[in-house]
Amino acid sequence: MTTALVTHADCLDHVTPMGHPERSARLEHLLHALAGLDLVRMSAPEAEDTDLRRAHPQRYIDRVDKAVPARGQRQLDSDTWLSPGSMRAARRGVGGAIRAVDAVLTGEVKNAFCATRPPGHHAERETPMGFCLFGNAAIAALHALDHHGLQRVAVVDFDVHHGNGTQDLLWDESRVLFVSSQQMPLWPGSGAATERGAHDTILNLPLPPESGGAEMRAAYERLVFPRLEAFAPDLLILSAGFDAYQDDPLAQLAWSTDDYRWLTRELCARAARLCGGRVVSLLEGGYDLGALAESGRAHVDELIEAGL
């Protein structure tokens, strides 16, 4: 079997202000790091409103669409911006996630990595925030359940910031296990272990500032892997943020490339036992360009190894 890389040049056209951490160079550096790898390259289609409505009401979709400027940039909140290409890029992010789910569940490929931007895990039902417009991971999970008829999907988010948007969108969804490990305290301030969802299907792992790979590995071994085994998902979706890296400017965790390699390998090993190795990974954060390229490459290397 093989690993797919799902991306689109439109994702470079979401333009943020000079000095903004979520910039087009992130995707450029990552794609350069992945060049030459043995991947099935797929184009991310634009999601339709019917896709977006799995997680967001039409009034919210229309509000974001109408806010897109004809030229220049428009600020939605303190750190979330729109440019003329932003809506198209965001639709590619959702559409790419759906394309990856379809490819994995139909057996076209074994697993997939979506290299798109803007990220999605902070977008709540009617609130864009944290660089995010739409809930890519949540929509992908709901598409897998409702379109493909799966019984259970697990979403594991290892971005350094809590996936508050994914949690909000899946809070009442008993068919999805949502796991998020994040530095705490840190923006957006959510992600306490007491936040468990309406059906006890949310597991948050707060990690203290300055903690490193040893603490992360212990938490996953003790809490996450047993929970995944018990839930027995039909598909594993990863919100792959690379901003817990020790050099990232927006947080204070101290993970290494080897930590990302280990975590990907271990998650893929559980997926192999539980759901035939079916994994879809979506790019979230990671704001040191060199660290993103290196750790993102290690992540995809492990997906390729798992897909052989």
PDB file of C-alpha atoms in Angstrom:
ATOM      1  CA  MET A   1       0.000   0.000   0.000  1.00  0.00           C
ATOM      2  CA  THR A   2       1.001   3.633  -0.282  1.00  0.00           C
ATOM      3  CA  THR A   3       0.849   7.060   1.370  1.00  0.00           C
ATOM      4  CA  ALA A   4      -0.910  10.026  -0.246  1.00  0.00           C
ATOM      5  CA  LEU A   5       0.163  13.656  -0.075  1.00  0.00           C
ATOM      6  CA  VAL A   6      -2.879  15.904  -0.509  1.00  0.00           C
ATOM      7  CA  THR A   7      -2.212  19.575  -1.186  1.00  0.00           C
ATOM      8  CA  HIS A   8      -2.963  22.470  -3.549  1.00  0.00           C
ATOM      9  CA  ALA A   9      -1.203  25.653  -4.644  1.00  0.00           C
ATOM     10  CA  ASP A  10      -4.288  27.681  -3.643  1.00  0.00           C
ATOM     11  CA  CYS A  11      -3.262  27.159  -0.033  1.00  0.00           C
ATOM     12  CA  LEU A  12      -0.328  29.494  -0.655  1.00  0.00           C
ATOM     13  CA  ASP A  13      -2.755  32.285  -1.572  1.00  0.00           C
ATOM     14  CA  HIS A  14      -4.066  32.719   1.962  1.00  0.00           C
ATOM     15  CA  VAL A  15      -1.908  35.775   2.699  1.00  0.00           C
ATOM     16  CA  THR A  16      -1.335  37.049   6.233  1.00  0.00           C
ATOM     17  CA  PRO A  17       0.398  40.289   7.322  1.00  0.00           C
ATOM     18  CA  MET A  18       4.169  40.596   7.342  1.00  0.00           C
ATOM     19  CA  GLY A  19       5.570  38.938  10.460  1.00  0.00           C
ATOM     20  CA  HIS A  20       2.502  36.773  11.062  1.00  0.00           C
ATOM     21  CA  PRO A  21       3.551  33.253  12.162  1.00  0.00           C
ATOM     22  CA  GLU A  22       0.960  31.429  10.015  1.00  0.00           C
ATOM     23  CA  ARG A  23       2.408  32.346   6.623  1.00  0.00           C
ATOM     24  CA  SER A  24       2.717  30.822   3.179  1.00  0.00           C
ATOM     25  CA  ALA A  25       6.387  30.028   3.798  1.00  0.00           C
ATOM     26  CA  ARG A  26       5.272  27.303   6.216  1.00  0.00           C
ATOM     27  CA  LEU A  27       3.732  25.276   3.419  1.00  0.00           C
ATOM     28  CA  GLU A  28       6.558  26.060   1.013  1.00  0.00           C
ATOM     29  CA  HIS A  29       9.196  24.783   3.437  1.00  0.00           C
ATOM     30  CA  LEU A  30       7.212  21.657   4.280  1.00  0.00           C
ATOM     31  CA  LEU A  31       6.536  20.744   0.656  1.00  0.00           C
ATOM     32  CA  HIS A  32      10.206  21.253  -0.165  1.00  0.00           C
ATOM     33  CA  ALA A  33      11.104  18.835   2.639  1.00  0.00           C
ATOM     34  CA  LEU A  34       8.689  16.246   1.214  1.00  0.00           C
ATOM     35  CA  ALA A  35       9.861  16.594  -2.387  1.00  0.00           C
ATOM     36  CA  GLY A  36      11.236  13.372  -3.803  1.00  0.00           C
ATOM     37  CA  LEU A  37       9.475  11.085  -1.353  1.00  0.00           C
ATOM     38  CA  ASP A  38       7.546   8.107  -2.714  1.00  0.00           C
ATOM     39  CA  LEU A  39       4.070   9.552  -2.272  1.00  0.00           C
ATOM     40  CA  VAL A  40       0.848   9.454  -4.246  1.00  0.00           C
ATOM     41  CA  ARG A  41       0.260  13.124  -4.925  1.00  0.00           C
ATOM     42  CA  MET A  42      -3.369  14.221  -4.890  1.00  0.00           C
ATOM     43  CA  SER A  43      -4.949  17.602  -5.512  1.00  0.00           C
ATOM     44  CA  ALA A  44      -7.138  18.950  -2.724  1.00  0.00           C
ATOM     45  CA  PRO A  45     -10.576  19.850  -4.130  1.00  0.00           C
ATOM     46  CA  GLU A  46     -12.642  22.754  -2.870  1.00  0.00           C
ATOM     47  CA  ALA A  47     -15.194  21.697  -0.276  1.00  0.00           C
ATOM     48  CA  GLU A  48     -18.824  22.522  -0.989  1.00  0.00           C
ATOM     49  CA  ASP A  49     -21.121  24.236   1.493  1.00  0.00           C
ATOM     50  CA  THR A  50     -22.743  20.846   2.140  1.00  0.00           C
ATOM     51  CA  ASP A  51     -19.373  19.608   3.400  1.00  0.00           C
ATOM     52  CA  LEU A  52     -18.839  22.629   5.629  1.00  0.00           C
ATOM     53  CA  ARG A  53     -22.349  22.314   7.051  1.00  0.00           C
ATOM     54  CA  ARG A  54     -21.409  19.035   8.707  1.00  0.00           C
ATOM     55  CA  ALA A  55     -19.837  21.230  11.402  1.00  0.00           C
ATOM     56  CA  HIS A  56     -20.800  24.863  10.735  1.00  0.00           C
ATOM     57  CA  PRO A  57     -24.205  26.488  10.089  1.00  0.00           C
ATOM     58  CA  GLN A  58     -24.771  28.168   6.731  1.00  0.00           C
ATOM     59  CA  ARG A  59     -24.990  31.599   8.359  1.00  0.00           C
ATOM     60  CA  TYR A  60     -21.415  31.219   9.585  1.00  0.00           C
ATOM     61  CA  ILE A  61     -20.150  30.039   6.186  1.00  0.00           C
ATOM     62  CA  ASP A  62     -21.851  33.024   4.542  1.00  0.00           C
ATOM     63  CA  ARG A  63     -20.416  35.419   7.123  1.00  0.00           C
ATOM     64  CA  VAL A  64     -16.853  34.260   6.483  1.00  0.00           C
ATOM     65  CA  ASP A  65     -17.391  34.319   2.730  1.00  0.00           C
ATOM     66  CA  LYS A  66     -18.747  37.875   2.792  1.00  0.00           C
ATOM     67  CA  ALA A  67     -15.848  39.045   4.960  1.00  0.00           C
ATOM     68  CA  VAL A  68     -13.244  38.042   2.346  1.00  0.00           C
ATOM     69  CA  PRO A  69     -11.792  41.303   0.969  1.00  0.00           C
ATOM     70  CA  ALA A  70     -11.550  42.029  -2.745  1.00  0.00           C
ATOM     71  CA  ARG A  71      -8.008  43.266  -2.124  1.00  0.00           C
ATOM     72  CA  GLY A  72      -5.641  43.629   0.793  1.00  0.00           C
ATOM     73  CA  GLN A  73      -6.377  41.955   4.097  1.00  0.00           C
ATOM     74  CA  ARG A  74      -9.137  41.947   6.695  1.00  0.00           C
ATOM     75  CA  GLN A  75      -8.760  41.071  10.363  1.00  0.00           C
ATOM     76  CA  LEU A  76     -11.356  38.785  11.958  1.00  0.00           C
ATOM     77  CA  ASP A  77      -9.850  38.725  15.438  1.00  0.00           C
ATOM     78  CA  SER A  78      -6.510  39.477  17.076  1.00  0.00           C
ATOM     79  CA  ASP A  79      -4.636  36.885  15.004  1.00  0.00           C
ATOM     80  CA  THR A  80      -6.987  35.553  12.289  1.00  0.00           C
ATOM     81  CA  TRP A  81      -6.899  37.284   8.903  1.00  0.00           C
ATOM     82  CA  LEU A  82      -8.511  37.051   5.486  1.00  0.00           C
ATOM     83  CA  SER A  83      -7.092  37.890   2.069  1.00  0.00           C
ATOM     84  CA  PRO A  84      -8.723  37.492  -1.364  1.00  0.00           C
ATOM     85  CA  GLY A  85      -7.536  33.867  -1.596  1.00  0.00           C
ATOM     86  CA  SER A  86      -8.405  32.801   1.951  1.00  0.00           C
ATOM     87  CA  MET A  87     -11.828  31.263   1.381  1.00  0.00           C
ATOM     88  CA  ARG A  88     -10.584  29.211  -1.536  1.00  0.00           C
ATOM     89  CA  ALA A  89      -7.583  28.028   0.511  1.00  0.00           C
ATOM     90  CA  ALA A  90      -9.805  27.127   3.472  1.00  0.00           C
ATOM     91  CA  ARG A  91     -12.167  25.183   1.218  1.00  0.00           C
ATOM     92  CA  ARG A  92      -9.144  23.304  -0.147  1.00  0.00           C
ATOM     93  CA  GLY A  93      -8.188  22.427   3.430  1.00  0.00           C
ATOM     94  CA  VAL A  94     -11.577  20.886   4.138  1.00  0.00           C
ATOM     95  CA  GLY A  95     -11.812  19.351   0.673  1.00  0.00           C
ATOM     96  CA  GLY A  96      -8.334  17.883   1.007  1.00  0.00           C
ATOM     97  CA  ALA A  97      -9.231  16.262   4.301  1.00  0.00           C
ATOM     98  CA  ILE A  98     -12.337  14.737   2.738  1.00  0.00           C
ATOM     99  CA  ARG A  99     -10.353  13.559  -0.307  1.00  0.00           C
ATOM    100  CA  ALA A 100      -7.844  11.894   2.016  1.00  0.00           C
ATOM    101  CA  VAL A 101     -10.582  10.154   4.002  1.00  0.00           C
ATOM    102  CA  ASP A 102     -12.183   8.887   0.798  1.00  0.00           C
ATOM    103  CA  ALA A 103      -8.844   7.616  -0.559  1.00  0.00           C
ATOM    104  CA  VAL A 104      -7.999   5.770   2.648  1.00  0.00           C
ATOM    105  CA  LEU A 105     -11.431   4.276   3.238  1.00  0.00           C
ATOM    106  CA  THR A 106     -11.820   3.041  -0.330  1.00  0.00           C
ATOM    107  CA  GLY A 107      -8.385   1.404  -0.267  1.00  0.00           C
ATOM    108  CA  GLU A 108      -6.857   3.733  -2.852  1.00  0.00           C
ATOM    109  CA  VAL A 109      -4.020   4.346  -0.384  1.00  0.00           C
ATOM    110  CA  LYS A 110      -3.168   3.064   3.090  1.00  0.00           C
ATOM    111  CA  ASN A 111      -2.779   6.449   4.764  1.00  0.00           C
ATOM    112  CA  ALA A 112      -2.565  10.132   3.851  1.00  0.00           C
ATOM    113  CA  PHE A 113      -1.041  13.449   4.872  1.00  0.00           C
ATOM    114  CA  CYS A 114      -2.796  16.726   4.026  1.00  0.00           C
ATOM    115  CA  ALA A 115      -0.391  19.642   3.593  1.00  0.00           C
ATOM    116  CA  THR A 116      -2.826  22.537   3.494  1.00  0.00           C
ATOM    117  CA  ARG A 117      -3.377  25.860   5.205  1.00  0.00           C
ATOM    118  CA  PRO A 118      -4.952  27.671   6.979  1.00  0.00           C
ATOM    119  CA  PRO A 119      -5.119  25.152   9.826  1.00  0.00           C
ATOM    120  CA  GLY A 120      -8.480  24.239  11.329  1.00  0.00           C
ATOM    121  CA  HIS A 121      -8.480  22.923  14.886  1.00  0.00           C
ATOM    122  CA  HIS A 122      -9.282  26.266  16.593  1.00  0.00           C
ATOM    123  CA  ALA A 123     -12.351  27.112  14.469  1.00  0.00           C
ATOM    124  CA  GLU A 124     -15.469  26.697  16.602  1.00  0.00           C
ATOM    125  CA  ARG A 125     -18.996  26.247  15.297  1.00  0.00           C
ATOM    126  CA  GLU A 126     -19.537  29.938  14.590  1.00  0.00           C
ATOM    127  CA  THR A 127     -16.216  31.486  15.585  1.00  0.00           C
ATOM    128  CA  PRO A 128     -13.042  31.770  13.494  1.00  0.00           C
ATOM    129  CA  MET A 129      -9.976  32.026  15.698  1.00  0.00           C
ATOM    130  CA  GLY A 130      -6.349  31.041  16.151  1.00  0.00           C
ATOM    131  CA  PHE A 131      -5.566  31.340  12.404  1.00  0.00           C
ATOM    132  CA  CYS A 132      -8.431  28.890  11.634  1.00  0.00           C
ATOM    133  CA  LEU A 133     -11.652  29.289   9.623  1.00  0.00           C
ATOM    134  CA  PHE A 134     -13.209  25.796   9.402  1.00  0.00           C
ATOM    135  CA  GLY A 135     -12.843  22.615  11.462  1.00  0.00           C
ATOM    136  CA  ASN A 136     -10.965  20.397   9.017  1.00  0.00           C
ATOM    137  CA  ALA A 137     -10.436  17.444  11.364  1.00  0.00           C
ATOM    138  CA  ALA A 138     -13.966  17.457  12.761  1.00  0.00           C
ATOM    139  CA  ILE A 139     -15.508  17.673   9.291  1.00  0.00           C
ATOM    140  CA  ALA A 140     -13.282  14.818   8.087  1.00  0.00           C
ATOM    141  CA  ALA A 141     -14.424  12.656  10.999  1.00  0.00           C
ATOM    142  CA  LEU A 142     -18.093  13.441  10.434  1.00  0.00           C
ATOM    143  CA  HIS A 143     -17.721  12.745   6.707  1.00  0.00           C
ATOM    144  CA  ALA A 144     -16.201   9.351   7.485  1.00  0.00           C
ATOM    145  CA  LEU A 145     -19.099   8.518   9.794  1.00  0.00           C
ATOM    146  CA  ASP A 146     -22.001   9.832   7.744  1.00  0.00           C
ATOM    147  CA  HIS A 147     -20.811   9.275   4.173  1.00  0.00           C
ATOM    148  CA  HIS A 148     -18.885   6.029   4.625  1.00  0.00           C
ATOM    149  CA  GLY A 149     -21.002   4.562   7.419  1.00  0.00           C
ATOM    150  CA  LEU A 150     -18.219   4.052   9.963  1.00  0.00           C
ATOM    151  CA  GLN A 151     -19.182   3.341  13.546  1.00  0.00           C
ATOM    152  CA  ARG A 152     -16.315   5.061  15.391  1.00  0.00           C
ATOM    153  CA  VAL A 153     -13.550   7.541  14.503  1.00  0.00           C
ATOM    154  CA  ALA A 154     -10.722   8.757  16.721  1.00  0.00           C
ATOM    155  CA  VAL A 155      -9.081  12.162  16.339  1.00  0.00           C
ATOM    156  CA  VAL A 156      -5.710  12.674  18.045  1.00  0.00           C
ATOM    157  CA  ASP A 157      -4.440  16.269  18.152  1.00  0.00           C
ATOM    158  CA  PHE A 158      -0.783  16.737  19.176  1.00  0.00           C
ATOM    159  CA  ASP A 159      -0.501  20.434  18.367  1.00  0.00           C
ATOM    160  CA  VAL A 160       1.005  22.432  21.244  1.00  0.00           C
ATOM    161  CA  HIS A 161      -2.214  24.481  21.496  1.00  0.00           C
ATOM    162  CA  HIS A 162      -5.440  22.857  22.579  1.00  0.00           C
ATOM    163  CA  GLY A 163      -7.801  21.902  19.741  1.00  0.00           C
ATOM    164  CA  ASN A 164     -10.657  23.919  21.208  1.00  0.00           C
ATOM    165  CA  GLY A 165     -12.472  24.129  17.883  1.00  0.00           C
ATOM    166  CA  THR A 166     -12.422  20.381  17.257  1.00  0.00           C
ATOM    167  CA  GLN A 167     -13.555  19.853  20.840  1.00  0.00           C
ATOM    168  CA  ASP A 168     -16.424  22.314  20.382  1.00  0.00           C
ATOM    169  CA  LEU A 169     -17.546  20.701  17.123  1.00  0.00           C
ATOM    170  CA  LEU A 170     -17.385  17.155  18.520  1.00  0.00           C
ATOM    171  CA  TRP A 171     -18.530  17.798  22.105  1.00  0.00           C
ATOM    172  CA  ASP A 172     -21.916  16.114  21.559  1.00  0.00           C
ATOM    173  CA  GLU A 173     -20.681  13.412  19.155  1.00  0.00           C
ATOM    174  CA  SER A 174     -20.623   9.991  20.818  1.00  0.00           C
ATOM    175  CA  ARG A 175     -19.113   8.303  17.739  1.00  0.00           C
ATOM    176  CA  VAL A 176     -15.829  10.252  17.878  1.00  0.00           C
ATOM    177  CA  LEU A 177     -13.090   9.985  20.476  1.00  0.00           C
ATOM    178  CA  PHE A 178     -11.181  13.283  20.579  1.00  0.00           C
ATOM    179  CA  VAL A 179      -7.763  13.298  22.233  1.00  0.00           C
ATOM    180  CA  SER A 180      -5.726  16.483  22.575  1.00  0.00           C
ATOM    181  CA  SER A 181      -2.330  16.936  24.199  1.00  0.00           C
ATOM    182  CA  GLN A 182      -1.279  20.555  24.739  1.00  0.00           C
ATOM    183  CA  GLN A 183       0.856  22.858  26.809  1.00  0.00           C
ATOM    184  CA  MET A 184      -1.034  24.341  29.753  1.00  0.00           C
ATOM    185  CA  PRO A 185      -1.173  27.151  30.601  1.00  0.00           C
ATOM    186  CA  LEU A 186      -1.184  28.488  27.055  1.00  0.00           C
ATOM    187  CA  TRP A 187      -3.610  30.108  24.627  1.00  0.00           C
ATOM    188  CA  PRO A 188      -6.538  29.432  24.108  1.00  0.00           C
ATOM    189  CA  GLY A 189      -6.825  28.448  27.779  1.00  0.00           C
ATOM    190  CA  SER A 190      -9.049  25.407  27.289  1.00  0.00           C
ATOM    191  CA  GLY A 191      -8.069  21.743  27.424  1.00  0.00           C
ATOM    192  CA  ALA A 192      -8.306  20.864  31.105  1.00  0.00           C
ATOM    193  CA  ALA A 193      -8.531  17.182  31.974  1.00  0.00           C
ATOM    194  CA  THR A 194     -11.997  17.848  33.402  1.00  0.00           C
ATOM    195  CA  GLU A 195     -13.353  18.727  29.924  1.00  0.00           C
ATOM    196  CA  ARG A 196     -14.697  15.321  28.872  1.00  0.00           C
ATOM    197  CA  GLY A 197     -17.568  15.980  26.459  1.00  0.00           C
ATOM    198  CA  ALA A 198     -21.250  15.109  26.619  1.00  0.00           C
ATOM    199  CA  HIS A 199     -20.516  11.378  26.190  1.00  0.00           C
ATOM    200  CA  ASP A 200     -17.125  11.108  27.911  1.00  0.00           C
ATOM    201  CA  THR A 201     -15.441  10.917  24.513  1.00  0.00           C
ATOM    202  CA  ILE A 202     -12.952  13.765  25.037  1.00  0.00           C
ATOM    203  CA  LEU A 203      -9.554  13.179  26.597  1.00  0.00           C
ATOM    204  CA  ASN A 204      -7.323  16.170  27.277  1.00  0.00           C
ATOM    205  CA  LEU A 205      -3.673  15.865  28.307  1.00  0.00           C
ATOM    206  CA  PRO A 206      -2.361  19.158  29.712  1.00  0.00           C
ATOM    207  CA  LEU A 207       1.457  19.244  29.650  1.00  0.00           C
ATOM    208  CA  PRO A 208       3.459  21.771  31.711  1.00  0.00           C
ATOM    209  CA  PRO A 209       5.717  24.368  30.065  1.00  0.00           C
ATOM    210  CA  GLU A 210       9.331  23.236  29.560  1.00  0.00           C
ATOM    211  CA  SER A 211       8.325  19.580  29.603  1.00  0.00           C
ATOM    212  CA  GLY A 212       9.794  17.447  26.858  1.00  0.00           C
ATOM    213  CA  GLY A 213       9.469  14.190  25.036  1.00  0.00           C
ATOM    214  CA  ALA A 214       9.793  11.986  28.101  1.00  0.00           C
ATOM    215  CA  GLU A 215       6.721  13.532  29.706  1.00  0.00           C
ATOM    216  CA  MET A 216       4.781  13.338  26.449  1.00  0.00           C
ATOM    217  CA  ARG A 217       5.662   9.694  25.861  1.00  0.00           C
ATOM    218  CA  ALA A 218       4.681   8.733  29.395  1.00  0.00           C
ATOM    219  CA  ALA A 219       1.315  10.501  29.076  1.00  0.00           C
ATOM    220  CA  TYR A 220       0.515   8.809  25.781  1.00  0.00           C
ATOM    221  CA  GLU A 221       1.579   5.387  27.068  1.00  0.00           C
ATOM    222  CA  ARG A 222      -0.448   5.755  30.257  1.00  0.00           C
ATOM    223  CA  LEU A 223      -3.594   7.474  28.973  1.00  0.00           C
ATOM    224  CA  VAL A 224      -3.929   7.763  25.214  1.00  0.00           C
ATOM    225  CA  PHE A 225      -2.957   4.348  23.867  1.00  0.00           C
ATOM    226  CA  PRO A 226      -5.180   2.403  26.320  1.00  0.00           C
ATOM    227  CA  ARG A 227      -8.080   4.740  25.502  1.00  0.00           C
ATOM    228  CA  LEU A 228      -7.600   4.180  21.776  1.00  0.00           C
ATOM    229  CA  GLU A 229      -7.493   0.417  22.301  1.00  0.00           C
ATOM    230  CA  ALA A 230     -10.722   0.513  24.295  1.00  0.00           C
ATOM    231  CA  PHE A 231     -12.504   2.755  21.780  1.00  0.00           C
ATOM    232  CA  ALA A 232     -11.396   0.632  18.781  1.00  0.00           C
ATOM    233  CA  PRO A 233     -11.885   3.228  16.029  1.00  0.00           C
ATOM    234  CA  ASP A 234     -12.513   2.364  12.373  1.00  0.00           C
ATOM    235  CA  LEU A 235     -10.296   5.308  11.311  1.00  0.00           C
ATOM    236  CA  LEU A 236      -7.630   7.422  13.008  1.00  0.00           C
ATOM    237  CA  ILE A 237      -7.374  11.127  12.128  1.00  0.00           C
ATOM    238  CA  LEU A 238      -4.365  13.128  13.325  1.00  0.00           C
ATOM    239  CA  SER A 239      -4.266  16.875  13.860  1.00  0.00           C
ATOM    240  CA  ALA A 240      -0.543  17.117  13.274  1.00  0.00           C
ATOM    241  CA  GLY A 241       0.833  20.276  14.839  1.00  0.00           C
ATOM    242  CA  PHE A 242       4.609  20.627  14.983  1.00  0.00           C
ATOM    243  CA  ASP A 243       4.737  23.597  17.359  1.00  0.00           C
ATOM    244  CA  ALA A 244       5.583  21.564  20.459  1.00  0.00           C
ATOM    245  CA  TYR A 245       9.079  21.456  18.950  1.00  0.00           C
ATOM    246  CA  GLN A 246      11.750  22.896  21.219  1.00  0.00           C
ATOM    247  CA  ASP A 247      12.550  25.776  18.814  1.00  0.00           C
ATOM    248  CA  ASP A 248       8.986  26.915  18.127  1.00  0.00           C
ATOM    249  CA  PRO A 249       8.449  30.623  18.941  1.00  0.00           C
ATOM    250  CA  LEU A 250       4.831  30.376  20.145  1.00  0.00           C
ATOM    251  CA  ALA A 251       5.131  27.879  23.016  1.00  0.00           C
ATOM    252  CA  GLN A 252       7.467  26.368  25.600  1.00  0.00           C
ATOM    253  CA  LEU A 253       7.430  22.602  25.162  1.00  0.00           C
ATOM    254  CA  ALA A 254      10.678  20.833  24.269  1.00  0.00           C
ATOM    255  CA  TRP A 255       9.864  18.017  21.859  1.00  0.00           C
ATOM    256  CA  SER A 256      12.452  16.818  19.358  1.00  0.00           C
ATOM    257  CA  THR A 257      12.190  15.380  15.870  1.00  0.00           C
ATOM    258  CA  ASP A 258      12.679  11.942  17.404  1.00  0.00           C
ATOM    259  CA  ASP A 259       9.654  12.560  19.625  1.00  0.00           C
ATOM    260  CA  TYR A 260       7.467  13.270  16.594  1.00  0.00           C
ATOM    261  CA  ARG A 261       8.875  10.210  14.872  1.00  0.00           C
ATOM    262  CA  TRP A 262       8.127   8.046  17.938  1.00  0.00           C
ATOM    263  CA  LEU A 263       4.614   9.410  18.381  1.00  0.00           C
ATOM    264  CA  THR A 264       3.726   8.879  14.724  1.00  0.00           C
ATOM    265  CA  ARG A 265       5.136   5.353  14.766  1.00  0.00           C
ATOM    266  CA  GLU A 266       3.224   4.428  17.915  1.00  0.00           C
ATOM    267  CA  LEU A 267      -0.061   5.895  16.669  1.00  0.00           C
ATOM    268  CA  CYS A 268       0.319   4.078  13.346  1.00  0.00           C
ATOM    269  CA  ALA A 269       1.060   0.842  15.205  1.00  0.00           C
ATOM    270  CA  ARG A 270      -2.217   1.174  17.128  1.00  0.00           C
ATOM    271  CA  ALA A 271      -4.047   1.968  13.901  1.00  0.00           C
ATOM    272  CA  ALA A 272      -2.580  -1.155  12.299  1.00  0.00           C
ATOM    273  CA  ARG A 273      -4.081  -3.283  15.054  1.00  0.00           C
ATOM    274  CA  LEU A 274      -7.372  -1.452  15.411  1.00  0.00           C
ATOM    275  CA  CYS A 275      -8.433  -0.224  11.972  1.00  0.00           C
ATOM    276  CA  GLY A 276      -6.264  -1.789   9.304  1.00  0.00           C
ATOM    277  CA  GLY A 277      -3.728   1.032   9.458  1.00  0.00           C
ATOM    278  CA  ARG A 278      -6.190   3.615   8.160  1.00  0.00           C
ATOM    279  CA  VAL A 279      -4.733   6.993   9.138  1.00  0.00           C
ATOM    280  CA  VAL A 280      -5.414  10.494   7.809  1.00  0.00           C
ATOM    281  CA  SER A 281      -3.089  13.237   9.062  1.00  0.00           C
ATOM    282  CA  LEU A 282      -3.839  16.962   8.716  1.00  0.00           C
ATOM    283  CA  LEU A 283      -1.304  19.765   9.100  1.00  0.00           C
ATOM    284  CA  GLU A 284      -2.072  22.142  11.954  1.00  0.00           C
ATOM    285  CA  GLY A 285       0.591  24.350  13.593  1.00  0.00           C
ATOM    286  CA  GLY A 286       4.368  24.626  13.485  1.00  0.00           C
ATOM    287  CA  TYR A 287       5.930  28.072  13.174  1.00  0.00           C
ATOM    288  CA  ASP A 288       9.683  27.603  13.133  1.00  0.00           C
ATOM    289  CA  LEU A 289      10.251  26.899   9.455  1.00  0.00           C
ATOM    290  CA  GLY A 290      13.234  24.602   9.884  1.00  0.00           C
ATOM    291  CA  ALA A 291      11.616  22.663  12.709  1.00  0.00           C
ATOM    292  CA  LEU A 292       8.380  22.292  10.738  1.00  0.00           C
ATOM    293  CA  ALA A 293      10.231  20.948   7.714  1.00  0.00           C
ATOM    294  CA  GLU A 294      12.328  18.515   9.748  1.00  0.00           C
ATOM    295  CA  SER A 295       9.649  17.190  12.068  1.00  0.00           C
ATOM    296  CA  GLY A 296       7.016  17.162   9.322  1.00  0.00           C
ATOM    297  CA  ARG A 297       9.348  15.104   7.134  1.00  0.00           C
ATOM    298  CA  ALA A 298       9.911  12.656  10.009  1.00  0.00           C
ATOM    299  CA  HIS A 299       6.136  12.373  10.466  1.00  0.00           C
ATOM    300  CA  VAL A 300       5.561  11.585   6.797  1.00  0.00           C
ATOM    301  CA  ASP A 301       8.511   9.161   6.734  1.00  0.00           C
ATOM    302  CA  GLU A 302       6.764   7.160   9.456  1.00  0.00           C
ATOM    303  CA  LEU A 303       3.457   7.243   7.575  1.00  0.00           C
ATOM    304  CA  ILE A 304       5.240   5.865   4.520  1.00  0.00           C
ATOM    305  CA  GLU A 305       6.858   3.109   6.587  1.00  0.00           C
ATOM    306  CA  ALA A 306       3.487   2.216   8.106  1.00  0.00           C
ATOM    307  CA  GLY A 307       1.869   2.140   4.666  1.00  0.00           C
ATOM    308  CA  LEU A 308       4.279  -0.378   3.147  1.00  0.00           C
TER     309      LEU A 308
END
